[in-house]
């Protein structure tokens, strides 16, 4: 075969990825379960580069140069297993199967293990950036063996987005499921970013009394500063959009029930297993699910709340500045939590993930791309063993400068009755980390009281139990 890479599964993501490879000078074998899609790709975009259309799995595999590299772009879950089962018997040791879908990293670990026995490299790759990213340059997070990256990496580096300094937004994340794990956390952070932006919008609307158009303008302003990011940019676009049918602001005619395909939920589920407090991401997932409970919301509509206190123009402008501070500080906390989870996953699965490299490849191409990620990369560059992003001197200073406004906004949300679970959870996390003493000591006392679960002391090693039902003397239990 002559094709350097093959793509099977030609829905929009697969098609755009195939076109991206072809536009970058690679010969790309293309295949789809129903051949009509393959023909559409060739008819529509065949002149963009060198494609080898294949009707059957055998034809597709035969079109690939060895060691073969074939990318599966089908739905995560059973469809991915079905395609692997179809192709694996046609491959030889040394060949590389790449799964570019949003697979759960545990599935990726299983598939990698199973195929390794046959000598086939299975590479789970997280790809971010949506349809446009797939075509013009996504952020790519490959897991799998080092050996497979040696064969695949140069191709990925070619088609990936480039950071402002020219670095390709891809790197070998780590073995087996590391790539899909990092993509999962990317999506968790994406949920948190979106939720924080939504809260900022809601506060500007309900507390400052701004119109969607005015909020769009405010966000455009923020986008020229430290919040400069793709998500702020598209938020301004969405808010400025008018519904053609009604002439209403678009945001007012969309049903306020947020959906999800599940990667944010996975992030939180895995965080619970790993014992990592990702409260900001969790609030974002819960906010989506709360929004979808139409009956519960309808039944609660008339519950008592505070009387809103409208702000004057100057006060509103001042409040908007405070919201920017709160958003930025909360964003630092979200990323702190997300990177904590990456670190914890890396430790648990022995992946050796370099957090600075992750920040680096999120600088462009992906949904959470932002100027901010260059700051995170720099923080890890200066201090590779940084225990938490909050311990970076510059982030700590920025939070210090933002904290008064952040606290004022969280207090206002409570007083005015506008929910801001992301802002509030971020602040609570920050204050809990700062605390000299936490009430966890009391929790331990309660556990020991009702279940003899024992506790540790601040002044001596060992575990202890107090005879709560007896003379309340203390015994050492270990
Ligand atoms: C990306 C996105 C993408 C994800 C969408 C939708 O990085 O390009 O994360 O992979 O599918 O964001 O996610 P939800 O439907 O869960 O909101």
CSV table of C-alpha atoms in Angstrom, one decimal, residues 44 55 57 125 132 167 176 180 188 193 246 263 340 411 445 467:
chain,number,residue,atom,x,y,z
A,44,UNK,CA,-16.6,16.8,-2.5
A,55,UNK,CA,-14.9,-0.1,-0.2
A,57,UNK,CA,-11.9,-3.6,5.1
A,125,UNK,CA,-6.0,9.6,21.1
A,132,UNK,CA,-13.2,23.1,12.6
A,167,UNK,CA,5.0,24.4,18.9
A,176,UNK,CA,-2.2,3.1,27.3
A,180,UNK,CA,-8.0,9.6,26.7
A,188,UNK,CA,-14.2,18.4,32.6
A,193,UNK,CA,-15.1,27.0,32.1
A,246,UNK,CA,-38.8,36.5,16.7
A,263,UNK,CA,-17.2,13.2,29.4
A,340,UNK,CA,-4.6,17.8,40.3
A,411,UNK,CA,-21.7,37.4,48.9
A,445,UNK,CA,-14.6,12.7,66.5
A,467,UNK,CA,-14.4,5.0,75.0
